[in-house]
PDB file of C-alpha atoms and ligand atoms in Angstrom:
ATOM      1  CA  MET A  85      82.216 224.700  -8.296  1.00 96.00           C
ATOM      2  CA  ALA A  86      81.857 226.634 -11.352  1.00 98.00           C
ATOM      3  CA  THR A  87      79.608 225.857 -14.060  1.00 97.00           C
ATOM      4  CA  ILE A  88      79.786 226.640 -17.715  1.00 98.00           C
ATOM      5  CA  VAL A  89      76.855 227.498 -19.200  1.00 98.00           C
ATOM      6  CA  GLY A  90      77.810 227.628 -23.084  1.00 98.00           C
ATOM      7  CA  ALA A  91      79.179 230.116 -25.730  1.00 98.00           C
ATOM      8  CA  VAL A  92      78.708 232.895 -27.779  1.00 99.00           C
ATOM      9  CA  THR A  93      80.622 233.310 -31.021  1.00 99.00           C
ATOM     10  CA  THR A  94      80.404 236.511 -32.632  1.00 98.00           C
ATOM     11  CA  SER A  95      81.801 238.969 -35.462  1.00 98.00           C
ATOM     12  CA  HIS A  96      82.985 241.959 -34.121  1.00 98.00           C
ATOM     13  CA  VAL A  97      82.322 245.082 -36.566  1.00 97.00           C
ATOM     14  CA  PRO A  98      83.282 248.321 -35.832  1.00 97.00           C
ATOM     15  CA  SER A  99      80.865 249.917 -37.866  1.00 97.00           C
ATOM     16  CA  ILE A 100      78.608 247.907 -35.604  1.00 98.00           C
ATOM     17  CA  GLY A 101      78.586 250.105 -33.039  1.00 97.00           C
ATOM     18  CA  GLY A 102      77.885 253.049 -35.176  1.00 97.00           C
ATOM     19  CA  ALA A 103      74.479 251.095 -36.866  1.00 98.00           C
ATOM     20  CA  ILE A 104      73.403 251.033 -32.393  1.00 97.00           C
ATOM     21  CA  ALA A 105      74.113 254.554 -32.124  1.00 96.00           C
ATOM     22  CA  LYS A 106      72.275 255.731 -35.116  1.00 97.00           C
ATOM     23  CA  ASN A 107      69.228 253.145 -34.824  1.00 97.00           C
ATOM     24  CA  LYS A 108      69.339 251.294 -38.143  1.00 98.00           C
ATOM     25  CA  GLN A 109      69.021 247.714 -36.737  1.00 98.00           C
ATOM     26  CA  GLN A 110      66.438 247.772 -38.817  1.00 98.00           C
ATOM     27  CA  ASP A 111      67.355 248.931 -42.358  1.00 98.00           C
ATOM     28  CA  PRO A 112      67.396 246.491 -44.792  1.00 98.00           C
ATOM     29  CA  TYR A 113      71.476 246.721 -44.267  1.00 98.00           C
ATOM     30  CA  TRP A 114      71.737 245.587 -40.926  1.00 98.00           C
ATOM     31  CA  LYS A 115      68.709 244.068 -40.176  1.00 98.00           C
ATOM     32  CA  PRO A 116      70.240 240.410 -41.428  1.00 98.00           C
ATOM     33  CA  PHE A 117      72.655 240.723 -39.049  1.00 98.00           C
ATOM     34  CA  PHE A 118      70.820 242.168 -35.578  1.00 98.00           C
ATOM     35  CA  ASP A 119      67.734 239.838 -36.585  1.00 98.00           C
ATOM     36  CA  GLY A 120      70.399 236.880 -35.238  1.00 98.00           C
ATOM     37  CA  PHE A 121      70.591 238.400 -31.542  1.00 98.00           C
ATOM     38  CA  PRO A 122      67.203 237.999 -30.436  1.00 98.00           C
ATOM     39  CA  PRO A 123      67.384 234.359 -29.437  1.00 98.00           C
ATOM     40  CA  VAL A 124      70.681 234.973 -28.389  1.00 98.00           C
ATOM     41  CA  HIS A 125      68.844 237.208 -24.960  1.00 98.00           C
ATOM     42  CA  ASP A 126      66.556 234.489 -24.474  1.00 98.00           C
ATOM     43  CA  TRP A 127      68.966 232.002 -24.421  1.00 98.00           C
ATOM     44  CA  LEU A 128      71.283 233.889 -21.585  1.00 98.00           C
ATOM     45  CA  ALA A 129      67.978 234.822 -19.556  1.00 98.00           C
ATOM     46  CA  LYS A 130      67.502 231.394 -19.726  1.00 98.00           C
ATOM     47  CA  VAL A 131      70.625 230.169 -18.695  1.00 98.00           C
ATOM     48  CA  LYS A 132      71.782 233.649 -16.444  1.00 98.00           C
ATOM     49  CA  PRO A 133      75.295 233.941 -16.276  1.00 98.00           C
ATOM     50  CA  ASP A 134      77.094 235.682 -13.807  1.00 98.00           C
ATOM     51  CA  VAL A 135      79.833 236.281 -14.774  1.00 98.00           C
ATOM     52  CA  ALA A 136      81.623 236.312 -18.578  1.00 99.00           C
ATOM     53  CA  VAL A 137      85.371 234.957 -19.841  1.00 99.00           C
ATOM     54  CA  VAL A 138      85.797 237.004 -23.312  1.00 99.00           C
ATOM     55  CA  PHE A 139      88.319 235.871 -25.746  1.00 99.00           C
ATOM     56  CA  TYR A 140      88.958 238.545 -27.848  1.00 98.00           C
ATOM     57  CA  ASN A 141      91.428 240.153 -30.118  1.00 98.00           C
ATOM     58  CA  ASP A 142      93.091 244.087 -29.342  1.00 98.00           C
ATOM     59  CA  HIS A 143      93.319 245.577 -32.702  1.00 97.00           C
ATOM     60  CA  GLY A 144      96.233 247.866 -31.233  1.00 96.00           C
ATOM     61  CA  LEU A 145      93.958 249.831 -28.656  1.00 97.00           C
ATOM     62  CA  ASN A 146      96.126 248.517 -24.953  1.00 98.00           C
ATOM     63  CA  PHE A 147      98.767 246.460 -27.328  1.00 97.00           C
ATOM     64  CA  PHE A 148     100.989 248.180 -29.777  1.00 96.00           C
ATOM     65  CA  LEU A 149     103.448 246.295 -32.580  1.00 95.00           C
ATOM     66  CA  ASP A 150     105.578 247.540 -30.371  1.00 96.00           C
ATOM     67  CA  LYS A 151     104.935 245.490 -27.294  1.00 96.00           C
ATOM     68  CA  GLN A 152     102.444 242.137 -28.488  1.00 97.00           C
ATOM     69  CA  PRO A 153     101.955 238.927 -26.167  1.00 98.00           C
ATOM     70  CA  THR A 154     100.869 236.132 -27.296  1.00 98.00           C
ATOM     71  CA  PHE A 155      97.844 235.576 -24.722  1.00 98.00           C
ATOM     72  CA  ALA A 156      96.790 238.460 -22.690  1.00 98.00           C
ATOM     73  CA  VAL A 157      94.931 237.992 -19.469  1.00 98.00           C
ATOM     74  CA  GLY A 158      93.318 240.687 -18.021  1.00 98.00           C
ATOM     75  CA  ALA A 159      92.876 241.542 -13.829  1.00 98.00           C
ATOM     76  CA  ALA A 160      91.707 244.919 -13.426  1.00 98.00           C
ATOM     77  CA  PRO A 161      88.903 245.903 -11.303  1.00 98.00           C
ATOM     78  CA  GLN A 162      87.538 247.398 -14.413  1.00 98.00           C
ATOM     79  CA  TYR A 163      88.257 247.637 -18.502  1.00 98.00           C
ATOM     80  CA  THR A 164      87.985 251.132 -19.990  1.00 98.00           C
ATOM     81  CA  ASN A 165      86.543 251.596 -23.485  1.00 97.00           C
ATOM     82  CA  SER A 166      88.473 254.534 -25.298  1.00 95.00           C
ATOM     83  CA  ASP A 167      88.624 255.797 -29.136  1.00 92.00           C
ATOM     84  CA  GLU A 168      90.478 253.871 -31.603  1.00 93.00           C
ATOM     85  CA  GLY A 169      90.078 255.791 -34.290  1.00 92.00           C
ATOM     86  CA  TRP A 170      86.085 254.169 -36.333  1.00 93.00           C
ATOM     87  CA  GLY A 171      84.219 257.398 -34.087  1.00 92.00           C
ATOM     88  CA  ILE A 172      82.199 254.999 -32.494  1.00 95.00           C
ATOM     89  CA  PRO A 173      80.666 256.174 -29.467  1.00 94.00           C
ATOM     90  CA  THR A 174      83.113 254.642 -26.540  1.00 96.00           C
ATOM     91  CA  LEU A 175      80.794 252.380 -24.061  1.00 97.00           C
ATOM     92  CA  PRO A 176      80.980 252.759 -20.330  1.00 97.00           C
ATOM     93  CA  PRO A 177      83.516 250.599 -17.941  1.00 98.00           C
ATOM     94  CA  PHE A 178      83.262 246.546 -18.635  1.00 98.00           C
ATOM     95  CA  PRO A 179      83.800 245.939 -14.594  1.00 98.00           C
ATOM     96  CA  GLY A 180      85.888 242.525 -13.864  1.00 98.00           C
ATOM     97  CA  ASN A 181      86.087 239.909 -11.910  1.00 98.00           C
ATOM     98  CA  GLN A 182      90.005 239.684 -10.618  1.00 98.00           C
ATOM     99  CA  ALA A 183      88.995 236.522  -8.459  1.00 98.00           C
ATOM    100  CA  LEU A 184      88.250 234.848 -11.319  1.00 98.00           C
ATOM    101  CA  SER A 185      90.973 236.211 -13.370  1.00 98.00           C
ATOM    102  CA  TRP A 186      93.831 235.801 -10.559  1.00 98.00           C
ATOM    103  CA  HIS A 187      92.003 232.046 -10.484  1.00 98.00           C
ATOM    104  CA  ILE A 188      92.531 231.487 -14.448  1.00 98.00           C
ATOM    105  CA  ILE A 189      96.203 233.138 -14.548  1.00 98.00           C
ATOM    106  CA  GLU A 190      97.647 230.984 -11.756  1.00 98.00           C
ATOM    107  CA  SER A 191      95.960 228.060 -13.355  1.00 98.00           C
ATOM    108  CA  LEU A 192      96.878 228.606 -16.857  1.00 98.00           C
ATOM    109  CA  ILE A 193     100.138 228.819 -15.734  1.00 98.00           C
ATOM    110  CA  ASP A 194     100.113 225.999 -13.499  1.00 98.00           C
ATOM    111  CA  GLN A 195      98.888 224.213 -16.815  1.00 98.00           C
ATOM    112  CA  GLU A 196     102.165 225.469 -18.710  1.00 98.00           C
ATOM    113  CA  PHE A 197     100.442 228.596 -20.499  1.00 97.00           C
ATOM    114  CA  ASP A 198     102.250 231.983 -19.774  1.00 96.00           C
ATOM    115  CA  PRO A 199      99.808 234.809 -20.093  1.00 98.00           C
ATOM    116  CA  MET A 200     100.620 238.301 -19.540  1.00 98.00           C
ATOM    117  CA  THR A 201      98.565 239.813 -17.078  1.00 98.00           C
ATOM    118  CA  CYS A 202      97.090 242.990 -17.130  1.00 98.00           C
ATOM    119  CA  GLN A 203      95.944 244.927 -13.979  1.00 98.00           C
ATOM    120  CA  GLU A 204      95.142 247.969 -16.500  1.00 98.00           C
ATOM    121  CA  MET A 205      93.515 247.363 -20.029  1.00 98.00           C
ATOM    122  CA  LEU A 206      91.893 248.996 -22.508  1.00 98.00           C
ATOM    123  CA  VAL A 207      89.326 247.440 -24.353  1.00 98.00           C
ATOM    124  CA  ASP A 208      88.877 247.797 -28.617  1.00 98.00           C
ATOM    125  CA  HIS A 209      85.142 247.267 -30.065  1.00 98.00           C
ATOM    126  CA  ALA A 210      86.685 243.328 -30.657  1.00 98.00           C
ATOM    127  CA  PHE A 211      85.869 243.334 -26.512  1.00 98.00           C
ATOM    128  CA  THR A 212      82.932 246.368 -26.333  1.00 98.00           C
ATOM    129  CA  LEU A 213      80.678 245.542 -29.679  1.00 98.00           C
ATOM    130  CA  PRO A 214      79.881 241.914 -28.626  1.00 98.00           C
ATOM    131  CA  MET A 215      78.906 242.584 -25.049  1.00 98.00           C
ATOM    132  CA  LYS A 216      76.455 245.699 -26.474  1.00 98.00           C
ATOM    133  CA  LEU A 217      74.529 243.307 -29.077  1.00 98.00           C
ATOM    134  CA  LEU A 218      74.455 240.541 -26.109  1.00 98.00           C
ATOM    135  CA  TRP A 219      73.033 242.946 -23.397  1.00 98.00           C
ATOM    136  CA  PRO A 220      72.051 245.787 -25.692  1.00 97.00           C
ATOM    137  CA  ASP A 221      69.315 247.235 -23.285  1.00 95.00           C
ATOM    138  CA  VAL A 222      71.515 247.803 -20.088  1.00 94.00           C
ATOM    139  CA  ALA A 223      71.274 251.051 -18.247  1.00 92.00           C
ATOM    140  CA  THR A 224      74.603 249.044 -16.534  1.00 96.00           C
ATOM    141  CA  TRP A 225      76.892 245.654 -17.629  1.00 98.00           C
ATOM    142  CA  PRO A 226      74.804 242.630 -15.767  1.00 98.00           C
ATOM    143  CA  VAL A 227      77.753 240.708 -15.832  1.00 98.00           C
ATOM    144  CA  PRO A 228      81.725 241.541 -14.870  1.00 98.00           C
ATOM    145  CA  THR A 229      84.534 240.128 -17.193  1.00 98.00           C
ATOM    146  CA  VAL A 230      87.497 238.548 -17.455  1.00 98.00           C
ATOM    147  CA  PRO A 231      88.919 239.558 -21.073  1.00 98.00           C
ATOM    148  CA  ILE A 232      91.517 236.791 -22.768  1.00 99.00           C
ATOM    149  CA  CYS A 233      93.458 238.340 -25.829  1.00 98.00           C
ATOM    150  CA  ILE A 234      94.965 236.847 -27.956  1.00 98.00           C
ATOM    151  CA  ASN A 235      97.572 237.979 -30.849  1.00 98.00           C
ATOM    152  CA  THR A 236      95.863 238.283 -34.736  1.00 98.00           C
ATOM    153  CA  VAL A 237      98.132 241.330 -35.127  1.00 95.00           C
ATOM    154  CA  GLN A 238     101.885 240.862 -35.862  1.00 96.00           C
ATOM    155  CA  HIS A 239     102.851 237.366 -36.522  1.00 97.00           C
ATOM    156  CA  PRO A 240     104.030 234.738 -35.413  1.00 98.00           C
ATOM    157  CA  LEU A 241     100.550 234.354 -34.070  1.00 98.00           C
ATOM    158  CA  PRO A 242      99.750 231.430 -31.903  1.00 98.00           C
ATOM    159  CA  LYS A 243      98.692 228.211 -34.109  1.00 98.00           C
ATOM    160  CA  ALA A 244      95.085 227.185 -34.007  1.00 98.00           C
ATOM    161  CA  THR A 245      96.450 223.903 -31.765  1.00 98.00           C
ATOM    162  CA  ARG A 246      97.874 226.210 -29.068  1.00 98.00           C
ATOM    163  CA  CYS A 247      94.605 228.267 -28.848  1.00 98.00           C
ATOM    164  CA  TYR A 248      92.810 225.149 -28.795  1.00 98.00           C
ATOM    165  CA  LYS A 249      94.284 224.128 -26.015  1.00 98.00           C
ATOM    166  CA  LEU A 250      94.634 227.278 -24.021  1.00 98.00           C
ATOM    167  CA  GLY A 251      90.507 227.103 -24.649  1.00 98.00           C
ATOM    168  CA  ALA A 252      90.750 224.199 -23.095  1.00 98.00           C
ATOM    169  CA  ALA A 253      93.276 225.265 -19.802  1.00 98.00           C
ATOM    170  CA  VAL A 254      90.114 228.001 -19.470  1.00 98.00           C
ATOM    171  CA  ALA A 255      87.673 225.600 -19.289  1.00 98.00           C
ATOM    172  CA  ARG A 256      89.789 223.626 -17.055  1.00 98.00           C
ATOM    173  CA  ALA A 257      90.547 226.596 -14.630  1.00 98.00           C
ATOM    174  CA  ILE A 258      86.773 227.514 -14.450  1.00 98.00           C
ATOM    175  CA  GLU A 259      85.659 224.120 -13.466  1.00 97.00           C
ATOM    176  CA  SER A 260      87.730 223.983 -10.410  1.00 98.00           C
ATOM    177  CA  TRP A 261      87.209 227.434  -9.436  1.00 98.00           C
ATOM    178  CA  ASP A 262      85.193 226.827  -5.691  1.00 97.00           C
ATOM    179  CA  THR A 263      82.482 229.006  -6.154  1.00 98.00           C
ATOM    180  CA  ASP A 264      78.808 228.531  -7.842  1.00 97.00           C
ATOM    181  CA  GLN A 265      79.109 231.303  -9.666  1.00 98.00           C
ATOM    182  CA  ARG A 266      77.753 230.616 -13.712  1.00 98.00           C
ATOM    183  CA  VAL A 267      80.391 231.176 -16.075  1.00 98.00           C
ATOM    184  CA  LEU A 268      79.150 232.710 -20.299  1.00 98.00           C
ATOM    185  CA  ILE A 269      82.331 232.142 -22.604  1.00 99.00           C
ATOM    186  CA  ILE A 270      81.980 234.541 -24.818  1.00 99.00           C
ATOM    187  CA  GLY A 271      84.722 234.519 -28.305  1.00 98.00           C
ATOM    188  CA  THR A 272      84.773 237.462 -30.483  1.00 98.00           C
ATOM    189  CA  GLY A 273      86.497 237.829 -33.723  1.00 98.00           C
ATOM    190  CA  GLY A 274      85.878 236.765 -37.643  1.00 96.00           C
ATOM    191  CA  LEU A 275      84.376 235.366 -39.837  1.00 98.00           C
ATOM    192  CA  SER A 276      86.728 235.218 -42.865  1.00 98.00           C
ATOM    193  CA  HIS A 277      87.402 238.620 -44.113  1.00 98.00           C
ATOM    194  CA  GLN A 278      90.332 240.616 -45.334  1.00 98.00           C
ATOM    195  CA  LEU A 279      90.514 244.436 -44.885  1.00 97.00           C
ATOM    196  CA  ASP A 280      93.681 245.219 -47.164  1.00 95.00           C
ATOM    197  CA  GLY A 281      96.154 243.596 -50.273  1.00 95.00           C
ATOM    198  CA  GLU A 282      95.238 242.890 -52.690  1.00 96.00           C
ATOM    199  CA  ARG A 283      92.604 240.389 -51.722  1.00 97.00           C
ATOM    200  CA  ALA A 284      90.566 243.347 -49.760  1.00 98.00           C
ATOM    201  CA  GLY A 285      87.495 242.779 -50.111  1.00 97.00           C
ATOM    202  CA  PHE A 286      87.321 238.624 -49.755  1.00 98.00           C
ATOM    203  CA  LEU A 287      85.236 236.241 -47.975  1.00 98.00           C
ATOM    204  CA  ASN A 288      84.797 232.812 -47.901  1.00 98.00           C
ATOM    205  CA  LYS A 289      81.365 231.192 -47.086  1.00 98.00           C
ATOM    206  CA  ALA A 290      81.855 227.791 -47.404  1.00 98.00           C
ATOM    207  CA  PHE A 291      84.979 227.661 -45.726  1.00 98.00           C
ATOM    208  CA  ASP A 292      83.679 229.829 -42.961  1.00 98.00           C
ATOM    209  CA  LEU A 293      79.462 227.360 -42.380  1.00 98.00           C
ATOM    210  CA  LYS A 294      82.014 223.969 -42.788  1.00 98.00           C
ATOM    211  CA  PHE A 295      84.065 225.865 -39.876  1.00 98.00           C
ATOM    212  CA  MET A 296      80.718 226.703 -37.534  1.00 98.00           C
ATOM    213  CA  ASP A 297      79.379 222.833 -38.201  1.00 98.00           C
ATOM    214  CA  SER A 298      82.915 221.828 -37.377  1.00 98.00           C
ATOM    215  CA  LEU A 299      83.161 222.979 -33.704  1.00 98.00           C
ATOM    216  CA  ILE A 300      79.741 220.965 -32.949  1.00 98.00           C
ATOM    217  CA  ASP A 301      80.434 218.215 -35.208  1.00 95.00           C
ATOM    218  CA  ASP A 302      84.343 217.441 -35.091  1.00 98.00           C
ATOM    219  CA  PRO A 303      85.541 220.802 -32.999  1.00 98.00           C
ATOM    220  CA  GLU A 304      89.223 220.171 -33.483  1.00 98.00           C
ATOM    221  CA  TRP A 305      88.547 220.293 -37.518  1.00 98.00           C
ATOM    222  CA  ALA A 306      90.093 223.650 -38.028  1.00 98.00           C
ATOM    223  CA  THR A 307      93.215 222.748 -35.832  1.00 98.00           C
ATOM    224  CA  GLN A 308      95.123 220.961 -38.875  1.00 98.00           C
ATOM    225  CA  PHE A 309      95.645 224.305 -40.528  1.00 98.00           C
ATOM    226  CA  SER A 310      98.587 226.618 -40.287  1.00 98.00           C
ATOM    227  CA  ILE A 311      98.145 230.148 -39.340  1.00 98.00           C
ATOM    228  CA  HIS A 312      98.896 231.087 -42.948  1.00 98.00           C
ATOM    229  CA  GLU A 313      96.307 228.167 -44.544  1.00 98.00           C
ATOM    230  CA  LEU A 314      93.740 229.848 -42.295  1.00 98.00           C
ATOM    231  CA  VAL A 315      95.170 233.027 -43.956  1.00 98.00           C
ATOM    232  CA  GLU A 316      94.603 231.625 -46.948  1.00 98.00           C
ATOM    233  CA  GLN A 317      91.317 230.082 -46.744  1.00 98.00           C
ATOM    234  CA  THR A 318      89.102 232.853 -44.284  1.00 98.00           C
ATOM    235  CA  GLY A 319      91.839 236.352 -45.029  1.00 98.00           C
ATOM    236  CA  THR A 320      94.399 237.888 -43.203  1.00 97.00           C
ATOM    237  CA  GLN A 321      92.073 239.691 -40.755  1.00 98.00           C
ATOM    238  CA  GLY A 322      89.600 235.865 -40.515  1.00 98.00           C
ATOM    239  CA  VAL A 323      92.632 234.586 -38.468  1.00 98.00           C
ATOM    240  CA  GLU A 324      90.374 236.035 -35.863  1.00 98.00           C
ATOM    241  CA  LEU A 325      88.196 232.865 -35.828  1.00 98.00           C
ATOM    242  CA  LEU A 326      91.138 231.394 -33.461  1.00 98.00           C
ATOM    243  CA  MET A 327      89.069 233.100 -30.904  1.00 98.00           C
ATOM    244  CA  TRP A 328      85.917 231.020 -31.379  1.00 98.00           C
ATOM    245  CA  LEU A 329      88.041 228.146 -31.337  1.00 98.00           C
ATOM    246  CA  ALA A 330      89.378 229.399 -28.319  1.00 98.00           C
ATOM    247  CA  ALA A 331      85.662 229.335 -26.826  1.00 98.00           C
ATOM    248  CA  ARG A 332      84.721 226.046 -27.899  1.00 98.00           C
ATOM    249  CA  ALA A 333      87.279 224.679 -26.503  1.00 98.00           C
ATOM    250  CA  ALA A 334      86.202 225.876 -23.202  1.00 98.00           C
ATOM    251  CA  LEU A 335      83.310 224.121 -23.166  1.00 98.00           C
ATOM    252  CA  PRO A 336      83.537 220.999 -21.446  1.00 96.00           C
ATOM    253  CA  GLY A 337      82.772 218.002 -23.736  1.00 95.00           C
ATOM    254  CA  LYS A 338      80.516 217.728 -26.723  1.00 97.00           C
ATOM    255  CA  VAL A 339      78.211 220.598 -27.188  1.00 98.00           C
ATOM    256  CA  ARG A 340      74.795 220.906 -29.514  1.00 98.00           C
ATOM    257  CA  ARG A 341      74.048 223.771 -31.398  1.00 98.00           C
ATOM    258  CA  VAL A 342      71.796 226.691 -29.577  1.00 98.00           C
ATOM    259  CA  HIS A 343      71.308 228.823 -32.163  1.00 98.00           C
ATOM    260  CA  SER A 344      73.717 230.529 -35.209  1.00 98.00           C
ATOM    261  CA  ASN A 345      73.871 233.349 -38.054  1.00 98.00           C
ATOM    262  CA  TYR A 346      75.657 233.690 -41.005  1.00 98.00           C
ATOM    263  CA  HIS A 347      75.140 237.232 -43.254  1.00 98.00           C
ATOM    264  CA  ILE A 348      77.783 238.531 -45.371  1.00 98.00           C
ATOM    265  CA  PRO A 349      78.908 241.196 -46.254  1.00 97.00           C
ATOM    266  CA  VAL A 350      78.608 243.310 -42.416  1.00 97.00           C
ATOM    267  CA  SER A 351      81.520 246.077 -43.567  1.00 97.00           C
ATOM    268  CA  ASN A 352      83.932 243.234 -45.069  1.00 97.00           C
ATOM    269  CA  THR A 353      83.510 240.921 -42.912  1.00 98.00           C
ATOM    270  CA  ALA A 354      81.246 237.336 -42.404  1.00 98.00           C
ATOM    271  CA  GLY A 355      79.340 237.849 -39.441  1.00 98.00           C
ATOM    272  CA  GLY A 356      78.622 235.074 -38.122  1.00 98.00           C
ATOM    273  CA  LEU A 357      77.105 234.036 -34.558  1.00 98.00           C
ATOM    274  CA  MET A 358      76.805 230.828 -32.730  1.00 98.00           C
ATOM    275  CA  VAL A 359      75.123 229.665 -29.697  1.00 98.00           C
ATOM    276  CA  MET A 360      76.419 226.585 -28.231  1.00 98.00           C
ATOM    277  CA  GLU A 361      76.128 224.508 -24.949  1.00 98.00           C
ATOM    278  CA  SER A 362      78.111 221.163 -23.381  1.00 97.00           C
ATOM    279  CA  VAL A 363      75.229 218.206 -23.566  1.00 96.00           C
ATOM    280  CA  GLN A 364      75.130 216.366 -20.435  1.00 69.00           C
TER     281      GLN A 364
HETATM  282  C1  DHB B 461      86.137 244.975 -39.894  1.00 86.87           C
HETATM  283  C2  DHB B 461      86.158 243.970 -39.274  1.00 86.87           C
HETATM  284  C3  DHB B 461      87.011 243.824 -38.312  1.00 86.87           C
HETATM  285  O1  DHB B 461      87.283 242.660 -37.189  1.00 86.87           O
HETATM  286  C4  DHB B 461      87.739 244.926 -37.376  1.00 86.87           C
HETATM  287  O2  DHB B 461      88.159 244.341 -36.019  1.00 86.87           O
HETATM  288  C5  DHB B 461      87.695 246.044 -38.309  1.00 86.87           C
HETATM  289  C6  DHB B 461      86.977 245.986 -39.252  1.00 86.87           C
HETATM  290  C7  DHB B 461      85.472 245.482 -40.919  1.00 86.87           C
HETATM  291  O3  DHB B 461      84.657 244.466 -41.795  1.00 86.87           O
HETATM  292  O4  DHB B 461      85.378 246.448 -41.636  1.00 86.87           O
HETATM  293 FE1   FE B 462      88.948 242.397 -36.015  1.00 86.87          FE
END
């Protein structure tokens, strides 16, 4: 059966793409954020994933307010990045793994989740920039992907408990995939940030750090909060931490923290990064 090698969870701010395009990784502003990634590169070289399942949230590129799935799973041969208005260069298309996509979709529906299935899917900065951060120097993407999109754009959003259960269901799907493939889980979003309204610029370091610790010691801790409580604690867009929760739930059993980094601010956002792997 397939093996889940671990998870990388990271923030996904558009201006990271601008910083990469302008080679600003060593600038004093960006260095504390980018310095988090070399240990991730070393870990990836060690665990050698064959394919990545990516929990991310679309921001209006592939799904707009007229049609907004709560959960969507990509089943496309490739995923194209297109200009979403932030002025960042687009990245080359990301190959899919349709066998794993359909296996996950069939398993999720069997487990009474009902995701939208997408045989065409554009991917935005939330998907593309974490891929670039994980594999900064490659000419072609080293692993095919299965994008799993969770709505954080238009309320009602899925509850934290539901996202946790989705992640656990994805883990069961992967563990029943009859191959010897090594599967990496990626979760992108958060941590605390609010881009608009009276609280624009809101960050909550204490909550973010508690949340990061909870993923190791008490992974269901965040499921006690309603969506509105999460918005209150983390900001309107801070609810993107649901991706971290789903990614953690996609790791079987207890986990250990391989690496983490936290730096504020990155643009308007608390830049978080974590690598976790299951302990045998
Ligand atoms: C920012 C953060 C995000 O998560 C996002 O999707 C867009 C912008 C920001 O901090 O600028
Ligand atoms: Fe975002």
